[in-house]
């Protein structure tokens, strides 16, 4: 039998165990294939105008990729360009709301929307009565906690839940009146 070539034989260098800590983690391997989703998640987290470098910090990928994805997201309507030099972008909340309405319409029927809307409007009315104001934005959390002997945290949780109720109503109403063939608007007789 012939001996293998020297580069194929084990030597002292190869006798050491592999450095498993030096290997890329499975999470990093999976993440690297999700570049678009990483940038999308970064854009969803924006709370104001951001440059490509700001998005890179959130997404963990290169600035060139960030620029490409931001331009693509702009064409799709996911972000809007605020300034040209440097290019800054902000999340297009109207697009995201429209997309949520589309997904709701794919998932629920009109009867379900009507039930959800009734539940949420009842909840909205209950919160308005609880706080004695028309909007969650009109609640002074500290003042209400003080006058009702509740903790600031408990009042804040109720105000947050009220805001969530309002957001749900804002999504359910357009889902009822647009798009799907089962919508209330299209069912009305003329």
PDB file of C-alpha atoms in Angstrom, residues 5 37 49 57-58 73 92 105 113 136:
ATOM      1  CA  UNK A   5       1.086  12.412   0.493  1.00  0.00           C
ATOM      2  CA  UNK A  37     -35.226  40.225   7.516  1.00  0.00           C
ATOM      3  CA  UNK A  49     -35.259  59.393  10.682  1.00  0.00           C
ATOM      4  CA  UNK A  57     -25.969  49.385  13.884  1.00  0.00           C
ATOM      5  CA  UNK A  58     -29.386  47.802  14.390  1.00  0.00           C
ATOM      6  CA  UNK A  73     -37.705  49.312   1.022  1.00  0.00           C
ATOM      7  CA  UNK A  92     -43.707  54.453   6.746  1.00  0.00           C
ATOM      8  CA  UNK A 105     -58.596  40.479   5.850  1.00  0.00           C
ATOM      9  CA  UNK A 113     -64.444  41.521  12.588  1.00  0.00           C
ATOM     10  CA  UNK A 136     -55.710  57.769  26.685  1.00  0.00           C
TER      11      UNK A 136
END
